[in-house]
Amino acid sequence: MPILISGTIAYDHIMDFPDSFRNHILPDQIHILNVCFIVDKVERSLGGTAGNIAYTMKLLGARPLPVSAVGKDGSDYLRYFEKEGIETKYIVADTKMLTCGAYITTDVDDNQITAFYNGPSVRAREVHVRDITEPITLALISPIHKEVMIHRAKECVEAGIPVVFDPGQQITAFSPAELQLLVRQSKYLICNDYEMKLLQDKTGYNMAGLLEFVPVVITTLGSKGSVITTKDEMIEVNPCPPQSVDDPTGAGDAYRAGFFVGVELGYSLKTCGQMGSVAASYAIEAYGTQTHRFTKEEFGERYKHTYGEDIKL
């Protein structure tokens, strides 16, 4: 069934700094910070939360419907989606602004400094759930302009579509009351461990408090796997070891794709988490967020090798 994915479509500019940031920042002069990092590698790739999740969902045989916006330079992204069989009819094309962009500099210690340009992302609000003709069974509300996230969640709730709240880096943009509202509207909540702590601090809800409103809370732990928490149980999911570690950027989006395709297929929460881990392992093995490839058969083989179980996509 079609899965709505509300989030950004962006160009990622990934840069490698061949030294440590700490060697070039003077703590006692931080109030007049003026520093230049000379990078030795720059890659421009396709990214954004909606783009990344849709890409991996498509590899898994699902039908993602990204709802987003691109700018005047976004035509090649749309052509790429069409080539990959990902529908673009709910992506607004702005003719004046540039597409959203992430500018990510990583040092030798894997510390990152990121600047993100929102571009025309707020125009995604022009697409309404009532305009979507496909029978949506699940909606991922992933990071994009906060007004779009609030608007999209409200429309989905009114339409009876289960909501996945994935606040990510937008947590700091919301007021405590706005976060509380979005939590209360959601069937699933997913964050990494740092984001989960930040969300709890802002909302005043500890894990027990979150579970009063959200049936399923998923906390990703990077290389340590993930934890899925409900009122009845806490499920620890082991990671799927990648064959190489080329670039962890986008692994979280791949996890989300795997997990919620599993939900759509009716699998248990543990199996969904394991599907997320397998999908993330492929993303880690490729530089960029939409450069990994696998067939459904290859995915099933890796899943069985890691978890000792068969899975059917």
Backbone as numpy.savetxt, mean C-alpha at the origin, in Angstrom:
# Nx Ny Nz CAx CAy CAz Cx Cy Cz
-14.12 -11.35 -8.10 -14.96 -10.16 -8.10 -14.08 -8.91 -8.10
-14.59 -7.79 -8.62 -13.79 -6.57 -8.66 -13.50 -6.03 -7.25
-12.28 -5.55 -7.05 -11.85 -4.96 -5.78 -11.49 -3.50 -6.04
-12.16 -2.58 -5.35 -11.87 -1.17 -5.50 -10.60 -0.82 -4.72
-9.70 -0.10 -5.38 -8.47 0.33 -4.72 -8.36 1.84 -4.84
-8.60 2.53 -3.75 -8.47 3.98 -3.70 -7.09 4.32 -3.14
-6.30 5.05 -3.91 -4.95 5.40 -3.47 -4.26 6.21 -4.55
-2.97 6.42 -4.39 -2.22 7.23 -5.34 -1.71 6.42 -6.52
-1.56 7.12 -7.63 -0.77 6.64 -8.75 0.37 7.65 -8.89
1.59 7.17 -8.82 2.73 8.09 -8.72 3.93 7.56 -9.47
4.84 8.46 -9.75 6.15 8.08 -10.26 7.13 8.12 -9.08
7.84 7.02 -8.88 8.86 6.96 -7.84 10.22 7.30 -8.42
10.92 8.20 -7.75 12.30 8.52 -8.11 13.17 8.01 -6.96
13.83 6.89 -7.19 14.58 6.20 -6.14 16.06 6.48 -6.33
16.68 7.04 -5.29 18.08 7.47 -5.37 18.90 6.80 -4.28
20.12 6.41 -4.62 21.02 5.79 -3.66 22.13 6.76 -3.29
22.28 6.99 -1.99 23.36 7.83 -1.47 24.44 6.92 -0.89
25.64 6.92 -1.44 26.67 5.94 -1.05 27.42 6.29 0.23
26.71 6.76 1.22 27.30 7.13 2.49 26.18 7.14 3.52
26.48 7.52 4.74 25.48 7.61 5.81 25.02 9.05 5.98
23.73 9.24 6.09 23.20 10.58 6.32 23.84 11.22 7.55
24.07 10.40 8.57 24.56 10.93 9.84 25.93 11.59 9.71
26.69 11.22 8.68 28.01 11.81 8.47 27.94 13.22 7.88
26.74 13.64 7.48 26.60 14.92 6.79 25.60 15.86 7.45
25.08 15.43 8.59 24.13 16.27 9.34 24.73 16.57 10.69
24.87 17.84 11.00 25.43 18.27 12.28 24.29 18.51 13.27
24.16 17.66 14.29 23.02 17.77 15.21 22.89 19.14 15.86
24.02 19.79 16.16 23.93 21.09 16.83 23.62 22.24 15.88
23.54 21.90 14.56 23.22 22.92 13.56 21.91 22.60 12.83
21.10 21.72 13.43 19.89 21.25 12.75 18.90 22.38 12.49
18.98 23.46 13.27 18.05 24.57 13.10 18.35 25.39 11.85
19.54 25.19 11.25 19.89 25.88 9.99 20.34 24.85 8.96
19.60 23.74 8.91 19.98 22.63 8.04 20.04 23.06 6.57
21.18 22.80 5.95 21.37 23.09 4.53 22.37 22.08 4.02
21.88 20.98 3.48 22.76 19.88 3.12 22.39 19.34 1.74
23.39 18.89 1.00 23.18 18.30 -0.32 23.76 16.89 -0.32
22.97 15.92 -0.74 23.44 14.54 -0.85 23.69 14.23 -2.33
24.91 13.91 -2.67 25.27 13.55 -4.04 24.99 12.07 -4.23
24.01 11.73 -5.05 23.62 10.33 -5.23 24.33 9.73 -6.44
24.53 8.42 -6.39 25.22 7.76 -7.50 24.32 6.87 -8.33
23.02 6.84 -7.99 22.08 6.04 -8.77 20.69 6.64 -8.66
20.02 6.78 -9.78 18.65 7.28 -9.81 17.82 6.38 -10.72
16.70 5.92 -10.22 15.77 5.12 -11.01 14.39 5.77 -10.94
13.75 5.91 -12.09 12.37 6.41 -12.13 11.47 5.22 -12.46
10.53 4.96 -11.60 9.68 3.79 -11.81 8.23 4.12 -11.48
7.36 3.23 -11.85 5.93 3.40 -11.58 5.66 3.02 -10.13
4.82 3.81 -9.47 4.53 3.53 -8.07 3.19 4.08 -7.64
3.08 4.39 -6.36 1.82 4.84 -5.78 1.08 3.66 -5.18
0.34 3.91 -4.11 -0.33 2.83 -3.40 -1.33 2.08 -4.27
-2.17 2.81 -5.00 -3.16 2.15 -5.85 -2.49 1.40 -6.98
-1.47 2.01 -7.58 -0.77 1.36 -8.69 -0.09 0.09 -8.25
0.62 0.14 -7.14 1.36 -1.03 -6.68 0.44 -2.18 -6.28
-0.61 -1.88 -5.53 -1.53 -2.93 -5.09 -2.24 -3.55 -6.29
-2.71 -2.70 -7.21 -3.41 -3.21 -8.39 -2.51 -4.12 -9.21
-1.25 -3.74 -9.35 -0.31 -4.53 -10.16 -0.19 -5.96 -9.63
0.06 -6.10 -8.33 0.24 -7.44 -7.77 -1.07 -8.21 -7.73
-2.18 -7.52 -7.48 -3.48 -8.21 -7.53 -3.73 -8.81 -8.90
-3.36 -8.07 -9.93 -3.55 -8.57 -11.29 -2.71 -9.82 -11.53
-1.47 -9.84 -11.04 -0.62 -11.03 -11.17 -1.29 -12.24 -10.52
-2.03 -11.99 -9.44 -2.69 -13.07 -8.71 -4.02 -13.49 -9.33
-4.39 -12.86 -10.43 -5.61 -13.24 -11.13 -6.85 -12.51 -10.69
-6.70 -11.49 -9.85 -7.86 -10.72 -9.40 -8.19 -9.62 -10.40
-9.28 -8.91 -10.13 -9.70 -7.80 -10.99 -9.68 -6.50 -10.17
-8.54 -5.86 -10.08 -8.47 -4.60 -9.34 -9.07 -3.45 -10.14
-9.73 -2.54 -9.43 -10.27 -1.33 -10.06 -9.67 -0.12 -9.34
-8.52 0.39 -9.81 -7.93 1.56 -9.16 -8.76 2.81 -9.38
-8.96 3.57 -8.32 -9.66 4.85 -8.38 -8.66 5.90 -7.91
-8.22 6.74 -8.85 -7.13 7.65 -8.54 -7.10 8.79 -9.56
-5.93 9.44 -9.67 -5.76 10.53 -10.63 -4.31 10.56 -11.10
-4.12 10.96 -12.35 -2.79 11.20 -12.89 -2.75 12.61 -13.45
-1.53 13.08 -13.73 -1.37 14.41 -14.27 -1.11 14.41 -15.76
-0.64 15.54 -16.27 -0.43 15.70 -17.70 0.67 14.81 -18.25
1.51 14.27 -17.36 2.57 13.36 -17.78 2.22 11.90 -17.49
0.94 11.61 -17.24 0.55 10.27 -16.81 0.09 9.33 -17.90
0.17 9.76 -19.16 -0.37 8.92 -20.24 0.38 7.61 -20.38
1.70 7.61 -20.16 2.45 6.37 -20.29 2.10 5.38 -19.18
1.76 5.91 -17.99 1.32 5.04 -16.88 -0.01 4.36 -17.26
-0.92 5.15 -17.82 -2.22 4.58 -18.20 -2.06 3.54 -19.31
-1.18 3.82 -20.26 -0.93 2.84 -21.33 -0.34 1.56 -20.75
0.53 1.71 -19.79 1.13 0.53 -19.15 0.06 -0.30 -18.45
-0.83 0.35 -17.71 -1.92 -0.37 -17.04 -2.77 -1.12 -18.06
-3.10 -0.46 -19.15 -3.92 -1.10 -20.18 -3.21 -2.31 -20.76
-1.90 -2.21 -20.95 -1.10 -3.33 -21.44 -1.12 -4.49 -20.46
-1.14 -4.17 -19.17 -1.15 -5.21 -18.14 -2.57 -5.73 -17.87
-3.57 -5.17 -18.53 -4.94 -5.62 -18.33 -5.61 -5.03 -17.11
-5.08 -3.90 -16.60 -5.66 -3.22 -15.44 -6.53 -2.07 -15.93
-7.76 -2.03 -15.50 -8.71 -1.04 -15.99 -8.38 0.37 -15.49
-8.59 1.35 -16.36 -8.21 2.73 -16.05 -9.39 3.71 -16.09
-10.59 3.19 -16.26 -11.72 4.10 -16.49 -12.10 4.93 -15.28
-11.60 4.56 -14.08 -11.92 5.35 -12.90 -10.70 6.15 -12.41
-9.79 6.42 -13.34 -8.62 7.24 -13.05 -8.79 8.58 -13.76
-8.86 9.66 -12.99 -9.03 11.00 -13.55 -7.70 11.48 -14.13
-7.74 12.09 -15.32 -6.54 12.64 -15.96 -6.58 14.16 -15.92
-5.67 14.75 -15.18 -5.56 16.20 -15.08 -4.62 16.70 -16.18
-4.94 17.83 -16.80 -4.14 18.33 -17.92 -3.19 19.47 -17.54
-3.18 19.86 -16.28 -2.35 20.99 -15.87 -1.22 20.61 -14.92
-1.50 19.72 -13.99 -0.50 19.37 -12.97 0.28 18.13 -13.37
1.44 17.95 -12.76 2.21 16.73 -12.94 1.65 15.63 -12.04
1.86 14.39 -12.43 1.43 13.25 -11.64 2.14 13.24 -10.29
1.50 12.68 -9.28 2.12 12.54 -7.96 3.53 11.95 -8.11
4.41 12.38 -7.22 5.77 11.87 -7.28 6.37 11.65 -5.91
7.08 10.52 -5.76 7.84 10.25 -4.54 9.32 10.34 -4.87
10.05 11.07 -4.06 11.48 11.26 -4.26 12.19 10.68 -3.04
12.74 9.49 -3.23 13.23 8.69 -2.11 14.75 8.54 -2.20
15.45 9.01 -1.18 16.90 8.85 -1.11 17.23 7.89 0.03
17.99 6.83 -0.29 18.35 5.81 0.68 19.86 5.80 0.88
20.29 5.81 2.16 21.73 5.77 2.41 22.21 4.33 2.61
23.48 4.14 2.91 24.05 2.79 3.02 23.53 2.05 4.25
22.93 2.77 5.19 22.36 2.14 6.39 20.87 1.85 6.21
20.37 2.01 4.98 18.95 1.81 4.66 18.03 2.83 5.34
18.58 3.96 5.77 17.75 5.08 6.19 17.22 5.77 4.94
16.02 6.33 5.03 15.42 6.97 3.87 14.93 8.38 4.20
15.13 9.27 3.25 14.54 10.61 3.29 13.64 10.71 2.07
12.35 10.99 2.29 11.39 10.98 1.20 10.64 12.31 1.13
10.50 12.80 -0.08 9.61 13.94 -0.33 8.50 13.43 -1.25
7.25 13.80 -0.94 6.13 13.34 -1.78 5.33 14.52 -2.28
5.11 14.53 -3.58 4.33 15.58 -4.23 2.93 15.04 -4.50
1.91 15.70 -3.95 0.54 15.20 -4.04 -0.08 15.33 -5.42
0.44 16.28 -6.23 -0.08 16.44 -7.59 -1.59 16.60 -7.62
-2.25 15.97 -8.60 -3.70 16.13 -8.74 -4.51 15.09 -7.97
-3.91 14.48 -6.94 -4.57 13.34 -6.28 -5.94 13.68 -5.72
-6.14 14.94 -5.28 -7.44 15.31 -4.71 -8.56 15.18 -5.75
-8.21 15.21 -7.03 -9.24 15.09 -8.07 -9.85 13.68 -8.12
-9.23 12.72 -7.47 -9.83 11.39 -7.41 -11.19 11.43 -6.73
-11.44 12.49 -5.98 -12.74 12.64 -5.31 -13.87 12.82 -6.33
-13.53 13.20 -7.55 -14.55 13.40 -8.57 -15.20 12.09 -9.00
-14.54 10.97 -8.73 -15.13 9.66 -9.03 -15.95 9.23 -7.82
-17.20 8.88 -8.05 -18.09 8.47 -6.96 -18.36 6.98 -7.04
-18.55 6.38 -5.88 -18.85 4.95 -5.83 -20.11 4.64 -6.63
-21.06 5.54 -6.62 -22.31 5.31 -7.36 -22.07 5.25 -8.87
-20.93 5.79 -9.34 -20.62 5.77 -10.76 -19.97 4.46 -11.20
-19.57 3.64 -10.24 -18.88 2.39 -10.57 -19.92 1.32 -10.84
-19.89 0.78 -12.04 -20.93 -0.16 -12.46 -20.64 -1.60 -12.05
-19.38 -1.90 -11.74 -19.02 -3.26 -11.36 -19.51 -3.58 -9.93
-19.80 -4.85 -9.64 -20.27 -5.23 -8.29 -19.10 -5.34 -7.31
-18.74 -4.24 -6.69 -17.60 -4.19 -5.78 -17.91 -4.97 -4.50
-16.97 -5.82 -4.08 -17.17 -6.61 -2.87 -16.25 -6.19 -1.73
-15.25 -5.36 -2.05 -14.28 -4.93 -1.05 -13.63 -3.65 -1.54
-13.33 -2.73 -0.62 -12.70 -1.46 -1.00 -11.50 -1.20 -0.10
-10.34 -1.03 -0.72 -9.14 -0.66 0.02 -9.00 0.86 -0.01
-9.00 1.46 1.17 -8.80 2.90 1.28 -7.35 3.12 1.70
-6.49 3.25 0.69 -5.05 3.37 0.91 -4.62 4.83 0.84
-3.38 5.14 1.25 -2.96 6.54 1.34 -3.09 7.33 0.04
-3.78 8.44 0.14 -3.94 9.45 -0.89 -4.33 10.71 -0.13
-4.64 11.78 -0.79 -5.08 13.02 -0.11 -6.16 12.67 0.91
-6.05 13.20 2.13 -6.94 12.77 3.21 -8.41 13.04 2.91
-8.71 14.10 2.17 -10.11 14.37 1.83 -10.69 13.25 0.98
-9.86 12.70 0.09 -10.30 11.60 -0.76 -10.57 10.36 0.08
-9.69 10.08 1.05 -9.85 8.90 1.90 -11.13 8.99 2.72
-11.40 10.15 3.30 -12.61 10.33 4.10 -13.85 10.18 3.22
-13.82 10.84 2.07 -14.94 10.80 1.13 -15.21 9.38 0.64
-14.14 8.68 0.25 -14.32 7.34 -0.32 -14.84 6.36 0.72
-14.33 6.44 1.95 -14.80 5.53 2.99 -16.28 5.76 3.28
-16.69 7.02 3.34 -18.09 7.35 3.61 -19.00 6.77 2.52
-18.59 6.95 1.26 -19.41 6.43 0.16 -19.50 4.91 0.20
-18.40 4.25 0.52 -18.41 2.79 0.56 -19.31 2.27 1.68
-19.22 2.91 2.83 -20.08 2.50 3.95 -21.54 2.67 3.57
-21.86 3.79 2.95 -23.25 4.04 2.55 -23.72 3.04 1.51
-22.80 2.53 0.69 -23.14 1.55 -0.35 -23.08 0.12 0.16
-22.69 -0.06 1.42 -22.63 -1.41 1.99 -21.41 -2.20 1.56
-20.35 -1.51 1.15 -19.12 -2.18 0.70 -18.15 -2.24 1.88
-17.65 -3.43 2.24 -16.68 -3.53 3.35 -15.42 -2.71 3.06
-14.94 -2.01 4.08 -13.81 -1.09 3.93 -12.56 -1.65 4.60
-11.45 -1.54 3.88 -10.12 -1.79 4.44 -9.47 -0.42 4.65
-9.18 -0.06 5.89 -8.53 1.23 6.17 -7.03 1.00 6.27
-6.31 1.64 5.36 -4.86 1.48 5.23 -4.25 2.89 5.25
-4.13 3.50 6.44 -3.78 4.93 6.50 -2.34 5.26 6.14
-1.41 4.34 6.43 -0.01 4.54 6.06 0.54 5.88 6.46
1.28 6.48 5.52 1.97 7.75 5.81 1.02 8.93 5.96
-0.27 8.74 5.73 -1.23 9.83 5.89 -1.73 9.98 7.32
-1.33 9.10 8.21 -1.81 9.17 9.60 -1.63 10.56 10.19
-0.48 11.17 9.94 -0.19 12.47 10.55 -1.07 13.59 9.98
-1.68 13.36 8.82 -2.52 14.39 8.21 -3.91 14.45 8.84
-4.33 13.37 9.49 -5.67 13.30 10.08 -5.69 13.85 11.50
-6.83 14.42 11.86 -7.05 14.76 13.26 -7.43 13.48 14.00
-7.30 13.46 15.33 -7.72 12.27 16.09 -9.17 11.88 15.81
-10.06 12.86 15.70 -11.48 12.55 15.45 -11.68 11.92 14.08
-10.94 12.40 13.08 -11.06 11.83 11.74 -10.57 10.38 11.71
-9.47 10.13 12.40 -8.97 8.75 12.46 -9.95 7.84 13.18
-10.52 8.33 14.27 -11.50 7.53 15.01 -12.69 7.16 14.13
-13.16 8.13 13.34 -14.29 7.88 12.45 -13.94 6.82 11.42
-12.77 6.93 10.79 -12.38 5.97 9.76 -12.18 4.57 10.35
-11.64 4.50 11.54 -11.49 3.21 12.21 -12.87 2.57 12.43
-13.81 3.36 12.89 -15.16 2.84 13.19 -15.91 2.40 11.94
-15.50 2.92 10.78 -16.18 2.56 9.53 -15.60 1.31 8.86
-14.53 0.77 9.43 -13.76 -0.24 8.72 -14.01 -1.66 9.21
-13.89 -2.59 8.28 -13.93 -4.02 8.62 -12.53 -4.56 8.85
-11.57 -3.97 8.14 -10.16 -4.35 8.28 -9.33 -3.08 8.50
-8.32 -3.19 9.33 -7.34 -2.12 9.53 -5.97 -2.74 9.33
-5.14 -2.10 8.48 -3.81 -2.63 8.24 -2.77 -1.50 8.31
-1.71 -1.74 9.09 -0.60 -0.80 9.25 0.67 -1.59 9.52
1.83 -0.96 9.29 3.04 -1.58 9.81 3.13 -1.28 11.31
4.11 -1.85 11.99 4.16 -1.74 13.44 4.36 -0.30 13.91
5.17 0.47 13.19 5.37 1.87 13.56 4.08 2.67 13.38
3.42 2.47 12.23 2.17 3.18 11.96 1.09 2.81 12.97
1.07 1.52 13.37 0.06 1.08 14.33 0.22 1.80 15.66
1.46 1.94 16.10 1.71 2.66 17.36 1.29 4.13 17.22
1.61 4.75 16.09 1.24 6.13 15.86 -0.28 6.29 15.83
-0.96 5.37 15.17 -2.42 5.40 15.09 -3.03 5.28 16.48
-2.51 4.37 17.28 -3.04 4.18 18.63 -2.82 5.44 19.48
-1.66 6.06 19.33 -1.38 7.28 20.09 -2.34 8.40 19.70
-2.64 8.53 18.41 -3.50 9.63 17.95 -4.96 9.39 18.28
-5.41 8.13 18.17 -6.83 7.86 18.42 -7.13 7.66 19.90
-6.12 7.27 20.67 -6.36 6.91 22.06 -6.89 5.50 22.22
-6.96 4.74 21.11 -7.40 3.35 21.16 -6.19 2.43 21.23
-6.10 1.60 22.27 -5.11 0.53 22.25 -5.66 -0.61 21.39
-4.97 -1.73 21.34 -5.44 -2.81 20.47 -6.84 -3.26 20.86
-7.09 -3.41 22.15 -8.43 -3.81 22.58 -9.47 -2.77 22.17
-9.09 -1.49 22.25 -10.00 -0.43 21.83 -10.29 -0.47 20.34
-9.26 -0.72 19.53 -9.47 -0.84 18.08 -10.42 -1.98 17.76
-10.26 -3.10 18.48 -11.07 -4.28 18.19 -12.52 -4.13 18.64
-12.82 -3.07 19.37 -14.22 -2.79 19.68 -14.96 -2.33 18.43
-14.22 -1.84 17.44 -14.83 -1.30 16.22 -14.44 -2.08 14.96
-13.19 -2.53 14.89 -12.67 -3.19 13.68 -12.56 -4.69 13.94
-13.23 -5.54 13.15 -13.16 -6.98 13.39 -11.77 -7.58 13.20
-10.98 -7.03 12.24 -9.68 -7.62 11.93 -8.63 -6.52 11.85
-7.57 -6.65 12.65 -6.45 -5.70 12.64 -5.20 -6.44 12.21
-4.55 -5.95 11.14 -3.36 -6.59 10.60 -2.17 -5.66 10.84
-1.13 -6.19 11.48 0.09 -5.43 11.73 1.24 -6.11 11.00
1.84 -5.42 10.04 2.98 -6.00 9.32 4.26 -5.65 10.07
5.21 -6.60 10.05 6.43 -6.48 10.85 7.69 -6.59 9.99
7.58 -6.26 8.72 8.74 -6.32 7.85 9.28 -7.73 7.73
10.57 -7.91 7.95 11.21 -9.22 7.80 10.77 -10.23 8.86
10.00 -9.77 9.87 9.54 -10.67 10.93 8.15 -11.22 10.65
7.54 -10.86 9.52 6.23 -11.39 9.18 5.11 -10.43 9.51
4.04 -10.94 10.09 2.88 -10.10 10.42 2.08 -10.75 11.52
1.20 -9.95 12.13 0.30 -10.44 13.16 -1.12 -10.01 12.80
-2.05 -10.94 12.85 -3.46 -10.67 12.56 -4.23 -10.84 13.87
-4.93 -9.80 14.29 -5.58 -9.82 15.59 -7.09 -9.63 15.44
-7.84 -10.50 16.10 -9.29 -10.34 16.22 -9.63 -10.42 17.70
-10.90 -10.28 18.03 -11.30 -10.41 19.43 -11.04 -11.81 19.97
-11.04 -12.79 19.07 -10.94 -14.18 19.50 -9.54 -14.76 19.45
-8.66 -14.19 18.62 -7.35 -14.80 18.46 -6.32 -13.82 17.94
-5.05 -14.18 18.14 -3.93 -13.45 17.57 -3.13 -14.45 16.74
-3.05 -14.20 15.44 -2.42 -15.13 14.52 -1.07 -14.57 14.10
-0.02 -15.30 14.40 1.32 -14.91 13.98 1.65 -15.56 12.64
2.04 -14.75 11.68 2.32 -15.25 10.33 3.82 -15.13 10.07
4.46 -16.25 9.78 5.88 -16.24 9.47 6.13 -15.61 8.11
7.27 -14.95 7.94 7.59 -14.37 6.63 7.93 -15.45 5.62
7.84 -15.10 4.36 8.31 -15.97 3.27 9.67 -15.43 2.84
10.75 -16.19 3.04 12.09 -15.67 2.72 12.24 -15.40 1.22
12.66 -14.20 0.84 12.92 -13.91 -0.57 14.21 -14.59 -1.02
14.33 -14.81 -2.31 15.55 -15.41 -2.84 16.71 -14.42 -2.87
16.39 -13.13 -2.87 17.39 -12.07 -2.79 16.71 -10.85 -2.19
17.52 -9.92 -1.70 16.98 -8.68 -1.15 17.53 -7.54 -2.00
16.75 -7.15 -3.01 17.19 -6.11 -3.94 16.63 -4.74 -3.56
15.35 -4.70 -3.13 14.72 -3.41 -2.81 13.43 -3.69 -2.05
13.37 -3.31 -0.76 12.16 -3.57 0.02 11.00 -2.62 -0.29
11.27 -1.56 -1.08 10.20 -0.60 -1.39 9.05 -1.30 -2.10
7.86 -1.12 -1.61 6.68 -1.72 -2.24 6.29 -3.08 -1.69
7.09 -3.63 -0.77 6.75 -4.94 -0.22 5.43 -4.89 0.56
5.20 -3.78 1.26 3.95 -3.65 2.01 2.73 -3.64 1.11
2.84 -2.96 -0.03 1.72 -2.95 -0.98 1.48 -4.33 -1.57
2.56 -5.06 -1.84 2.42 -6.43 -2.35 1.75 -7.33 -1.31
2.13 -7.14 -0.04 1.49 -7.91 1.04 -0.02 -7.66 1.04
-0.41 -6.40 0.92 -1.83 -6.06 0.92 -2.55 -6.73 -0.25
-1.91 -6.73 -1.40 -2.52 -7.39 -2.56 -2.75 -8.87 -2.29
-1.72 -9.54 -1.79 -1.86 -10.97 -1.51 -2.90 -11.27 -0.46
-2.88 -10.47 0.62 -3.82 -10.71 1.73 -5.26 -10.58 1.25
-5.56 -9.49 0.55 -6.97 -9.25 0.24 -7.47 -10.01 -0.98
-6.58 -10.50 -1.81 -7.00 -11.48 -2.80 -7.40 -12.77 -2.07
-6.64 -13.12 -1.05 -7.00 -14.27 -0.23 -8.36 -14.11 0.42
-8.65 -12.91 0.92 -9.96 -12.64 1.50 -11.06 -12.86 0.46
-10.85 -12.35 -0.74 -11.85 -12.50 -1.80 -12.05 -13.96 -2.19
-11.00 -14.76 -2.07 -11.09 -16.18 -2.41 -11.68 -17.01 -1.26
-11.92 -16.38 -0.12 -12.56 -17.06 0.99 -11.63 -17.85 1.89
-10.33 -17.56 1.84 -9.37 -18.29 2.66 -9.38 -17.79 4.11
-8.83 -18.61 5.02 -8.73 -18.23 6.42 -7.79 -17.03 6.56
-7.88 -16.34 7.70 -7.02 -15.18 7.92 -5.55 -15.57 7.90
-5.21 -16.72 8.45 -3.81 -17.14 8.44 -3.32 -17.37 7.02
-4.13 -18.03 6.21 -3.75 -18.25 4.81 -3.62 -16.93 4.08
-4.53 -15.99 4.36 -4.44 -14.66 3.73 -3.13 -13.98 4.09
-2.74 -14.06 5.37 -1.48 -13.48 5.78 -0.29 -14.13 5.10
-0.35 -15.44 4.94 0.73 -16.16 4.26 0.78 -15.79 2.78
-0.38 -15.60 2.16 -0.40 -15.13 0.77 0.24 -13.75 0.66
-0.04 -12.89 1.65 0.58 -11.58 1.67 2.09 -11.68 1.76
2.58 -12.58 2.61 4.03 -12.74 2.77 4.69 -13.25 1.51
4.05 -14.17 0.82 4.63 -14.68 -0.44 4.67 -13.57 -1.48
3.59 -12.82 -1.60 3.57 -11.72 -2.57 4.67 -10.70 -2.25
4.85 -10.39 -0.96 5.89 -9.43 -0.56 7.28 -9.94 -0.91
7.50 -11.24 -0.80 8.83 -11.78 -1.09 9.22 -11.53 -2.54
8.26 -11.60 -3.45 8.56 -11.32 -4.86 8.93 -9.85 -5.06
8.22 -8.96 -4.37 8.50 -7.53 -4.52 9.91 -7.18 -4.04
10.35 -7.83 -2.97 11.67 -7.56 -2.40 12.79 -7.97 -3.36
12.51 -8.92 -4.22 13.53 -9.45 -5.12 13.76 -8.59 -6.36
13.00 -7.52 -6.52 13.11 -6.67 -7.72 13.27 -5.22 -7.31
14.08 -4.47 -8.06 14.29 -3.05 -7.80 13.11 -2.28 -8.39
12.36 -1.60 -7.54 11.14 -0.93 -7.99 9.94 -1.65 -7.43
8.77 -1.05 -7.59 7.57 -1.59 -6.95 6.64 -2.34 -7.90
6.90 -2.27 -9.20 6.07 -2.99 -10.16 6.93 -3.68 -11.21
8.05 -4.21 -10.77 8.95 -4.89 -11.69 9.03 -6.40 -11.43
8.47 -6.85 -10.31 8.47 -8.29 -10.03 7.43 -8.99 -10.91
7.69 -10.25 -11.17 6.79 -11.06 -12.00 6.67 -12.45 -11.40
5.50 -13.04 -11.51 5.32 -14.45 -11.19 4.03 -14.93 -11.84
3.97 -16.22 -12.13 2.72 -16.81 -12.59 1.97 -17.34 -11.37
0.70 -17.64 -11.55 -0.07 -18.18 -10.43 0.50 -19.53 -10.00
1.04 -20.28 -10.97 1.64 -21.57 -10.65 2.90 -21.39 -9.82
3.73 -20.43 -10.20 4.95 -20.15 -9.44 4.62 -19.68 -8.03
3.61 -18.85 -7.91 3.18 -18.36 -6.60 2.76 -19.55 -5.73
1.96 -20.45 -6.30 1.50 -21.62 -5.56 2.64 -22.52 -5.11
3.64 -22.66 -5.97 4.79 -23.49 -5.62 5.59 -22.88 -4.47
5.80 -21.57 -4.52 6.54 -20.91 -3.43 5.74 -20.97 -2.14
4.44 -20.79 -2.25 3.59 -20.86 -1.06 3.71 -22.24 -0.42
3.61 -23.30 -1.22 3.68 -24.67 -0.68 5.05 -24.96 -0.10
6.10 -24.50 -0.77 7.46 -24.73 -0.28 7.67 -24.06 1.07
7.07 -22.88 1.26 7.26 -22.12 2.50 6.37 -22.62 3.63
5.11 -22.89 3.32 4.14 -23.17 4.38 3.64 -24.62 4.39
4.07 -25.42 3.41 3.70 -26.83 3.42 2.26 -27.10 3.10
1.60 -26.18 2.43 0.18 -26.32 2.10 -0.03 -25.98 0.63
-1.05 -26.59 0.06 -1.45 -26.21 -1.31 -2.38 -25.02 -1.25
-2.31 -24.21 -2.31 -3.22 -23.07 -2.43 -3.64 -22.96 -3.89
-4.88 -22.59 -4.10 -5.40 -22.46 -5.46 -5.86 -21.03 -5.68
-5.35 -20.44 -6.78 -5.74 -19.07 -7.13 -6.79 -19.07 -8.21
